[in-house]
Amino acid sequence: MSVLASAAPAHFESIGISPRELSEVIGAVYDCALDPLLWPGACRRISDLCESTGGGICVHDLRQVQNDQLFVFGYQPEFLEKLGSQYAESPMAVSDVVANIGDVSALSMAQFHLREGRFFREVLEPFGLQDMMWFPALRTGGRMASLHASRSDASPRYQAHDVGLFSLLAPHVCRALAISDALDIRALHSEVLEKTLDGLAAGVFLTARDGRVVYMNRAAEQQVKSGKSVRLANNRLAPTDSAARAALSKAIDQSTRDDDADVRASEHSVAVPDGVGGGYIATLLPIESGQRRGVLAPFAASVAVFMQDPIQAPPMPGEAFARLHKLTGGELRVLLSLAQGLGGMEVADMLGISEATVRTHLQHMYSKTGTSRQSDLLRVLSNSAPPLGVH
């Protein structure tokens, strides 16, 4: 019996779906990790499961300041154009600066003051949209991706059980996108699989059900050869850090049954430190079922482990600043709005809060940053943002 099937029935009744329905959607999401062309179908299945009228994936390029909607459906082209032009000022973009990967938000949550804000009046309401729900799913360098769903004004706003269901799916979407990003290819084909894997910068380890490594690409061989973060012991992956070793072993075991496993688990990656401030991030993909099984069938493997260097630079201007000074989401939303040259009244109107609340947030930020004027606060923010550089 699967873990999902043995889970408390009341848990699934509360979100209105069966364990089998959830497992099938999760399996479809994992198939996308090796073939991104399958994302349109997966996005529709996720939205249907959450009783949404629209959805898709948003990729925001911070260097080019552009917003691309991928695999979207259920939206008027004019709405997507409007959303793209105002995305940087939207509650979603500002909230995601301080949110953790996989954290689910809905515009109807109290902190977004949905109906009082300019975003609702100018972007959602004219196109008949009632609510949007989303989570940041991937941050790499200057890019950020999030998966979203929406409801029209003929549907109710998202409730706690809708957010709970989206939260069950979030870690699996995050894992699949992380793997696709590590591969940086459109699809894998078995006849050229080994050559393709050897050309990747990420280390790829394919393991059997018992954890034995059945294949390593060239990058993985180099990672093992250096021995700083990961080694082989009895032909099994063995991080040099004992806590990472236990976590990776548990994750590999979990991934052999991940299509049916406890999808409430939030971890989709394992940190593998080297003990001197460096190391890798291991991302795991179960490959015993779905289209993944056919792609990697020549290796008779059960789990793929992608080992890559983490990106050290803050993914968005403002994130490092917010974490350093312990700003709240509301404070950071005000700060980033002011940084765009808006005045206090305009910020209040855009965020749907009062001018008094804007002033209160400013006073709190002055105290946290050791500043006393808005110009000084904005200067400190500007100085803290990493240069984008030329690539």
CSV table of C-alpha atoms in Angstrom, one decimal:
chain,number,residue,atom,x,y,z
A,1,MET,CA,0.0,0.0,0.0
A,2,SER,CA,1.3,3.4,-0.9
A,3,VAL,CA,2.0,6.0,1.8
A,4,LEU,CA,-0.6,8.2,0.1
A,5,ALA,CA,-3.2,5.5,0.3
A,6,SER,CA,-2.5,4.9,3.9
A,7,ALA,CA,-2.6,8.6,4.8
A,8,ALA,CA,-5.4,9.9,7.0
A,9,PRO,CA,-8.6,10.0,4.7
A,10,ALA,CA,-9.7,13.2,6.4
A,11,HIS,CA,-6.6,15.0,5.1
A,12,PHE,CA,-7.6,14.3,1.5
A,13,GLU,CA,-11.3,14.9,2.2
A,14,SER,CA,-10.4,18.4,3.4
A,15,ILE,CA,-8.8,19.3,0.1
A,16,GLY,CA,-11.4,17.5,-2.0
A,17,ILE,CA,-9.3,15.1,-4.0
A,18,SER,CA,-8.3,11.4,-3.8
A,19,PRO,CA,-4.7,10.2,-3.2
A,20,ARG,CA,-4.8,8.6,-6.7
A,21,GLU,CA,-5.7,11.9,-8.4
A,22,LEU,CA,-2.9,13.7,-6.6
A,23,SER,CA,-0.3,11.0,-7.4
A,24,GLU,CA,-1.3,11.0,-11.1
A,25,VAL,CA,-0.7,14.8,-11.4
A,26,ILE,CA,2.6,14.5,-9.5
A,27,GLY,CA,3.7,11.9,-11.9
A,28,ALA,CA,2.8,14.2,-14.9
A,29,VAL,CA,4.9,17.0,-13.3
A,30,TYR,CA,7.9,14.7,-12.9
A,31,ASP,CA,7.7,13.7,-16.6
A,32,CYS,CA,8.2,17.4,-17.4
A,33,ALA,CA,11.6,17.4,-15.8
A,34,LEU,CA,13.0,15.3,-18.6
A,35,ASP,CA,10.7,16.7,-21.4
A,36,PRO,CA,9.7,20.3,-20.8
A,37,LEU,CA,7.3,20.0,-23.8
A,38,LEU,CA,5.0,18.2,-21.5
A,39,TRP,CA,4.5,21.3,-19.3
A,40,PRO,CA,1.4,22.6,-21.0
A,41,GLY,CA,-0.6,19.5,-20.2
A,42,ALA,CA,0.8,19.4,-16.6
A,43,CYS,CA,-0.2,23.1,-16.0
A,44,ARG,CA,-3.7,22.3,-17.2
A,45,ARG,CA,-4.0,19.3,-14.9
A,46,ILE,CA,-2.8,21.3,-11.9
A,47,SER,CA,-5.3,24.1,-12.7
A,48,ASP,CA,-8.1,21.6,-13.2
A,49,LEU,CA,-7.2,19.9,-9.9
A,50,CYS,CA,-7.4,23.3,-8.2
A,51,GLU,CA,-10.7,24.2,-10.0
A,52,SER,CA,-9.0,27.2,-11.7
A,53,THR,CA,-10.0,28.9,-14.9
A,54,GLY,CA,-6.5,29.8,-16.0
A,55,GLY,CA,-2.9,29.1,-15.2
A,56,GLY,CA,0.7,28.6,-16.4
A,57,ILE,CA,4.3,29.4,-15.6
A,58,CYS,CA,5.8,32.9,-15.5
A,59,VAL,CA,9.5,33.5,-16.1
A,60,HIS,CA,10.8,36.9,-15.0
A,61,ASP,CA,14.1,37.9,-16.4
A,62,LEU,CA,15.5,40.5,-14.0
A,63,ARG,CA,18.4,41.6,-16.2
A,64,GLN,CA,16.2,42.4,-19.2
A,65,VAL,CA,13.3,43.4,-16.9
A,66,GLN,CA,10.9,41.3,-18.9
A,67,ASN,CA,8.1,38.9,-18.0
A,68,ASP,CA,7.4,35.8,-20.2
A,69,GLN,CA,4.3,33.7,-19.7
A,70,LEU,CA,4.9,30.1,-20.7
A,71,PHE,CA,2.3,27.3,-21.2
A,72,VAL,CA,-0.5,29.7,-20.2
A,73,PHE,CA,-4.2,29.2,-20.9
A,74,GLY,CA,-7.5,30.8,-19.9
A,75,TYR,CA,-6.3,34.4,-20.3
A,76,GLN,CA,-7.0,37.1,-22.9
A,77,PRO,CA,-3.9,38.2,-24.8
A,78,GLU,CA,-4.6,41.8,-23.6
A,79,PHE,CA,-4.5,40.6,-20.0
A,80,LEU,CA,-1.1,38.9,-20.4
A,81,GLU,CA,0.2,42.1,-22.1
A,82,LYS,CA,-1.1,44.2,-19.2
A,83,LEU,CA,0.3,41.8,-16.6
A,84,GLY,CA,3.7,41.8,-18.3
A,85,SER,CA,3.9,45.6,-18.3
A,86,GLN,CA,3.0,45.9,-14.6
A,87,TYR,CA,4.5,42.7,-13.3
A,88,ALA,CA,7.4,44.4,-11.5
A,89,GLU,CA,4.9,46.4,-9.5
A,90,SER,CA,2.5,43.5,-8.8
A,91,PRO,CA,2.0,42.0,-5.4
A,92,MET,CA,3.3,38.7,-6.8
A,93,ALA,CA,6.7,40.1,-7.8
A,94,VAL,CA,7.2,42.0,-4.6
A,95,SER,CA,6.1,39.1,-2.3
A,96,ASP,CA,8.3,36.6,-4.1
A,97,VAL,CA,11.4,38.6,-3.2
A,98,VAL,CA,11.2,37.4,0.4
A,99,ALA,CA,9.2,34.2,-0.1
A,100,ASN,CA,10.9,30.8,0.1
A,101,ILE,CA,10.8,28.6,-3.0
A,102,GLY,CA,7.5,26.7,-2.9
A,103,ASP,CA,5.7,29.1,-0.6
A,104,VAL,CA,2.1,29.5,-1.8
A,105,SER,CA,0.3,32.8,-1.8
A,106,ALA,CA,-3.1,34.0,-3.0
A,107,LEU,CA,-4.0,37.6,-3.7
A,108,SER,CA,-7.1,37.2,-1.5
A,109,MET,CA,-4.9,36.7,1.5
A,110,ALA,CA,-5.3,39.5,4.0
A,111,GLN,CA,-1.8,41.0,3.6
A,112,PHE,CA,-2.4,41.8,-0.1
A,113,HIS,CA,-5.4,44.1,0.5
A,114,LEU,CA,-6.7,42.8,-2.9
A,115,ARG,CA,-9.7,45.0,-3.6
A,116,GLU,CA,-8.1,48.1,-2.3
A,117,GLY,CA,-5.0,47.9,-4.5
A,118,ARG,CA,-4.3,49.4,-7.9
A,119,PHE,CA,-3.3,46.0,-9.3
A,120,PHE,CA,-6.8,44.6,-8.8
A,121,ARG,CA,-8.5,47.6,-10.2
A,122,GLU,CA,-6.3,48.1,-13.3
A,123,VAL,CA,-5.1,44.5,-14.1
A,124,LEU,CA,-7.5,41.9,-12.7
A,125,GLU,CA,-11.0,43.4,-12.6
A,126,PRO,CA,-11.1,44.7,-16.2
A,127,PHE,CA,-10.5,41.2,-17.5
A,128,GLY,CA,-13.0,39.5,-15.2
A,129,LEU,CA,-10.4,37.8,-12.8
A,130,GLN,CA,-11.3,37.3,-9.2
A,131,ASP,CA,-8.2,35.9,-7.6
A,132,MET,CA,-4.7,34.5,-8.4
A,133,MET,CA,-2.7,31.9,-6.5
A,134,TRP,CA,1.0,31.2,-7.1
A,135,PHE,CA,4.4,30.1,-5.7
A,136,PRO,CA,8.0,30.9,-6.6
A,137,ALA,CA,9.3,27.7,-8.1
A,138,LEU,CA,12.9,28.4,-9.3
A,139,ARG,CA,15.6,31.1,-8.9
A,140,THR,CA,18.7,30.9,-11.0
A,141,GLY,CA,21.0,33.9,-11.5
A,142,GLY,CA,18.9,36.7,-13.0
A,143,ARG,CA,15.8,34.6,-13.6
A,144,MET,CA,12.8,33.7,-11.5
A,145,ALA,CA,10.0,31.3,-12.4
A,146,SER,CA,6.6,30.9,-10.7
A,147,LEU,CA,3.6,28.7,-11.3
A,148,HIS,CA,0.2,30.3,-11.1
A,149,ALA,CA,-3.5,29.6,-11.3
A,150,SER,CA,-6.4,32.0,-11.4
A,151,ARG,CA,-10.2,32.1,-11.0
A,152,SER,CA,-12.7,34.3,-12.9
A,153,ASP,CA,-15.2,36.5,-11.2
A,154,ALA,CA,-17.8,33.8,-11.7
A,155,SER,CA,-15.9,31.6,-9.2
A,156,PRO,CA,-15.2,32.1,-5.5
A,157,ARG,CA,-11.9,33.3,-4.2
A,158,TYR,CA,-9.3,30.8,-3.2
A,159,GLN,CA,-9.8,29.3,0.3
A,160,ALA,CA,-7.5,27.6,2.8
A,161,HIS,CA,-8.1,24.2,1.3
A,162,ASP,CA,-7.2,25.5,-2.2
A,163,VAL,CA,-3.9,26.9,-0.8
A,164,GLY,CA,-3.3,23.5,1.0
A,165,LEU,CA,-3.7,21.6,-2.3
A,166,PHE,CA,-1.4,23.9,-4.2
A,167,SER,CA,1.1,23.5,-1.3
A,168,LEU,CA,1.1,19.7,-1.8
A,169,LEU,CA,2.0,20.1,-5.5
A,170,ALA,CA,4.5,22.9,-5.0
A,171,PRO,CA,7.6,20.9,-3.9
A,172,HIS,CA,7.2,18.6,-6.9
A,173,VAL,CA,6.9,21.4,-9.4
A,174,CYS,CA,10.0,23.1,-7.8
A,175,ARG,CA,12.0,19.8,-8.1
A,176,ALA,CA,11.0,19.3,-11.8
A,177,LEU,CA,11.9,22.8,-12.8
A,178,ALA,CA,15.2,22.7,-11.0
A,179,ILE,CA,16.1,19.5,-12.9
A,180,SER,CA,15.1,21.0,-16.2
A,181,ASP,CA,17.2,24.0,-15.5
A,182,ALA,CA,20.2,21.9,-14.6
A,183,LEU,CA,19.8,19.9,-17.8
A,184,ASP,CA,19.2,23.0,-19.9
A,185,ILE,CA,17.9,20.9,-22.8
A,186,ARG,CA,14.5,20.6,-24.4
A,187,ALA,CA,14.3,16.8,-24.2
A,188,LEU,CA,16.4,13.6,-23.8
A,189,HIS,CA,16.4,10.8,-26.3
A,190,SER,CA,17.8,7.4,-25.3
A,191,GLU,CA,20.0,6.9,-28.4
A,192,VAL,CA,22.1,10.0,-27.5
A,193,LEU,CA,21.4,10.0,-23.8
A,194,GLU,CA,24.9,9.1,-22.6
A,195,LYS,CA,26.5,11.7,-24.8
A,196,THR,CA,24.0,14.3,-23.7
A,197,LEU,CA,24.6,13.6,-20.0
A,198,ASP,CA,28.3,13.8,-20.4
A,199,GLY,CA,28.0,17.3,-21.9
A,200,LEU,CA,26.2,18.7,-18.8
A,201,ALA,CA,27.9,20.9,-16.2
A,202,ALA,CA,25.8,19.3,-13.4
A,203,GLY,CA,26.9,16.0,-12.0
A,204,VAL,CA,24.3,13.2,-12.8
A,205,PHE,CA,24.2,10.1,-10.7
A,206,LEU,CA,21.7,7.3,-11.6
A,207,THR,CA,21.0,4.9,-8.8
A,208,ALA,CA,19.2,1.6,-8.3
A,209,ARG,CA,16.5,1.1,-5.7
A,210,ASP,CA,19.0,0.1,-3.1
A,211,GLY,CA,21.1,3.3,-3.7
A,212,ARG,CA,23.8,1.7,-5.7
A,213,VAL,CA,25.2,4.0,-8.4
A,214,VAL,CA,24.7,2.5,-11.8
A,215,TYR,CA,25.9,5.5,-13.9
A,216,MET,CA,27.9,8.7,-13.5
A,217,ASN,CA,28.4,11.3,-16.1
A,218,ARG,CA,31.8,13.0,-16.5
A,219,ALA,CA,30.9,15.9,-14.1
A,220,ALA,CA,29.8,13.4,-11.5
A,221,GLU,CA,33.0,11.5,-11.9
A,222,GLN,CA,35.0,14.7,-11.3
A,223,GLN,CA,32.9,15.5,-8.2
A,224,VAL,CA,33.7,12.0,-6.7
A,225,LYS,CA,37.3,12.2,-7.7
A,226,SER,CA,37.8,15.5,-5.9
A,227,GLY,CA,36.2,13.9,-2.8
A,228,LYS,CA,35.6,17.3,-1.1
A,229,SER,CA,31.8,17.0,-0.8
A,230,VAL,CA,30.8,13.5,-2.1
A,231,ARG,CA,32.5,10.1,-2.4
A,232,LEU,CA,31.5,6.6,-3.2
A,233,ALA,CA,31.3,4.0,-0.4
A,234,ASN,CA,30.3,0.4,-1.3
A,235,ASN,CA,29.3,1.9,-4.7
A,236,ARG,CA,26.8,4.2,-3.0
A,237,LEU,CA,26.8,8.0,-2.8
A,238,ALA,CA,28.4,9.1,0.4
A,239,PRO,CA,28.6,12.9,1.2
A,240,THR,CA,31.5,13.7,3.4
A,241,ASP,CA,29.2,15.5,5.8
A,242,SER,CA,27.4,13.0,8.0
A,243,ALA,CA,24.2,14.9,8.2
A,244,ALA,CA,24.1,15.3,4.4
A,245,ARG,CA,24.9,11.6,4.1
A,246,ALA,CA,21.9,10.6,6.1
A,247,ALA,CA,19.6,13.2,4.4
A,248,LEU,CA,20.7,12.0,0.9
A,249,SER,CA,20.2,8.4,1.7
A,250,LYS,CA,16.7,9.1,3.1
A,251,ALA,CA,15.9,11.2,0.0
A,252,ILE,CA,17.0,8.5,-2.4
A,253,ASP,CA,14.9,5.9,-0.6
A,254,GLN,CA,11.9,8.3,-0.6
A,255,SER,CA,12.3,9.0,-4.3
A,256,THR,CA,12.0,5.3,-5.2
A,257,ARG,CA,8.3,5.6,-4.2
A,258,ASP,CA,7.8,9.4,-4.8
A,259,ASP,CA,4.9,9.1,-7.2
A,260,ASP,CA,3.0,7.4,-4.4
A,261,ALA,CA,4.8,8.8,-1.4
A,262,ASP,CA,4.0,11.4,1.2
A,263,VAL,CA,3.6,14.4,-1.1
A,264,ARG,CA,3.3,16.7,1.9
A,265,ALA,CA,7.1,16.5,2.3
A,266,SER,CA,8.5,19.9,1.5
A,267,GLU,CA,12.1,19.0,0.8
A,268,HIS,CA,13.0,18.6,-2.8
A,269,SER,CA,16.7,19.0,-2.6
A,270,VAL,CA,19.6,18.2,-0.2
A,271,ALA,CA,22.6,20.4,0.7
A,272,VAL,CA,25.9,18.6,0.3
A,273,PRO,CA,28.5,20.9,2.0
A,274,ASP,CA,32.3,20.4,1.7
A,275,GLY,CA,33.0,21.7,5.2
A,276,VAL,CA,34.9,24.8,4.1
A,277,GLY,CA,32.0,27.0,2.9
A,278,GLY,CA,31.3,25.3,-0.5
A,279,GLY,CA,29.6,22.2,-1.8
A,280,TYR,CA,26.7,21.2,-4.0
A,281,ILE,CA,22.9,21.0,-4.1
A,282,ALA,CA,21.5,17.6,-4.9
A,283,THR,CA,18.1,17.5,-6.6
A,284,LEU,CA,16.4,14.1,-7.0
A,285,LEU,CA,14.0,12.7,-9.6
A,286,PRO,CA,12.2,9.4,-9.4
A,287,ILE,CA,12.4,7.7,-12.8
A,288,GLU,CA,10.6,4.3,-12.4
A,289,SER,CA,7.3,5.4,-13.8
A,290,GLY,CA,5.8,7.6,-16.5
A,291,GLN,CA,7.7,8.8,-19.5
A,292,ARG,CA,10.8,9.1,-17.3
A,293,ARG,CA,11.1,5.4,-17.2
A,294,GLY,CA,11.2,5.1,-21.0
A,295,VAL,CA,13.8,7.9,-21.3
A,296,LEU,CA,16.3,6.4,-18.8
A,297,ALA,CA,15.4,2.7,-19.4
A,298,PRO,CA,18.9,1.8,-20.8
A,299,PHE,CA,20.4,2.4,-17.4
A,300,ALA,CA,17.9,0.3,-15.3
A,301,ALA,CA,17.9,3.1,-12.7
A,302,SER,CA,15.3,4.1,-10.2
A,303,VAL,CA,16.5,7.6,-9.1
A,304,ALA,CA,18.4,10.4,-10.9
A,305,VAL,CA,20.5,12.6,-8.6
A,306,PHE,CA,21.6,16.0,-10.1
A,307,MET,CA,24.5,17.5,-8.2
A,308,GLN,CA,25.4,21.1,-9.0
A,309,ASP,CA,27.0,24.2,-7.5
A,310,PRO,CA,24.5,26.5,-5.9
A,311,ILE,CA,24.1,30.1,-7.2
A,312,GLN,CA,25.6,32.4,-4.6
A,313,ALA,CA,24.4,35.8,-5.9
A,314,PRO,CA,21.1,37.0,-4.6
A,315,PRO,CA,18.5,36.2,-7.3
A,316,MET,CA,16.7,39.5,-7.0
A,317,PRO,CA,17.7,43.0,-6.0
A,318,GLY,CA,16.4,43.6,-2.5
A,319,GLU,CA,16.3,40.0,-1.3
A,320,ALA,CA,19.7,40.1,0.4
A,321,PHE,CA,18.8,43.5,1.8
A,322,ALA,CA,15.5,42.3,3.2
A,323,ARG,CA,17.0,39.2,4.9
A,324,LEU,CA,20.0,41.2,6.2
A,325,HIS,CA,17.8,43.8,7.9
A,326,LYS,CA,14.9,41.5,8.8
A,327,LEU,CA,12.3,43.5,6.8
A,328,THR,CA,8.8,42.1,6.7
A,329,GLY,CA,7.0,41.5,3.4
A,330,GLY,CA,4.9,44.6,3.9
A,331,GLU,CA,8.0,46.8,4.6
A,332,LEU,CA,9.8,45.5,1.6
A,333,ARG,CA,6.8,46.1,-0.7
A,334,VAL,CA,6.7,49.7,0.4
A,335,LEU,CA,10.5,50.1,0.0
A,336,LEU,CA,10.6,48.6,-3.5
A,337,SER,CA,7.7,50.8,-4.5
A,338,LEU,CA,9.5,53.9,-3.2
A,339,ALA,CA,12.6,52.8,-5.1
A,340,GLN,CA,10.6,53.1,-8.3
A,341,GLY,CA,10.2,56.9,-7.7
A,342,LEU,CA,6.7,56.8,-6.3
A,343,GLY,CA,5.6,59.1,-3.6
A,344,GLY,CA,3.9,58.0,-0.3
A,345,MET,CA,0.4,58.7,-1.6
A,346,GLU,CA,1.1,56.7,-4.9
A,347,VAL,CA,2.6,53.8,-2.9
A,348,ALA,CA,-0.5,53.7,-0.6
A,349,ASP,CA,-2.8,53.7,-3.6
A,350,MET,CA,-0.9,51.0,-5.5
A,351,LEU,CA,-0.6,48.7,-2.5
A,352,GLY,CA,-4.1,49.3,-1.2
A,353,ILE,CA,-2.9,50.6,2.2
A,354,SER,CA,-3.2,54.0,4.0
A,355,GLU,CA,-0.5,56.7,3.9
A,356,ALA,CA,-0.2,56.2,7.7
A,357,THR,CA,0.7,52.6,7.2
A,358,VAL,CA,3.4,53.6,4.6
A,359,ARG,CA,4.8,56.0,7.2
A,360,THR,CA,4.8,53.3,9.9
A,361,HIS,CA,6.6,50.9,7.6
A,362,LEU,CA,9.2,53.6,6.9
A,363,GLN,CA,9.8,54.3,10.6
A,364,HIS,CA,10.3,50.6,11.2
A,365,MET,CA,12.8,50.4,8.3
A,366,TYR,CA,14.7,53.5,9.5
A,367,SER,CA,15.1,51.7,12.9
A,368,LYS,CA,16.2,48.4,11.3
A,369,THR,CA,18.7,50.0,8.9
A,370,GLY,CA,20.1,52.7,11.1
A,371,THR,CA,18.9,55.5,8.7
A,372,SER,CA,16.6,58.5,9.5
A,373,ARG,CA,15.6,59.7,6.0
A,374,GLN,CA,14.0,58.2,3.0
A,375,SER,CA,16.9,59.2,0.7
A,376,ASP,CA,19.4,57.5,3.0
A,377,LEU,CA,17.3,54.4,3.1
A,378,LEU,CA,17.1,54.2,-0.7
A,379,ARG,CA,20.8,54.8,-0.9
A,380,VAL,CA,21.5,51.9,1.4
A,381,LEU,CA,19.2,49.7,-0.7
A,382,SER,CA,20.9,50.8,-3.9
A,383,ASN,CA,24.4,50.1,-2.5
A,384,SER,CA,23.3,46.6,-1.3
A,385,ALA,CA,22.1,45.4,-4.7
A,386,PRO,CA,24.7,43.3,-6.6
A,387,PRO,CA,25.8,44.6,-10.0
A,388,LEU,CA,24.3,42.7,-12.9
A,389,GLY,CA,27.5,42.8,-14.9
A,390,VAL,CA,27.9,42.0,-18.6
A,391,HIS,CA,27.7,38.5,-19.8
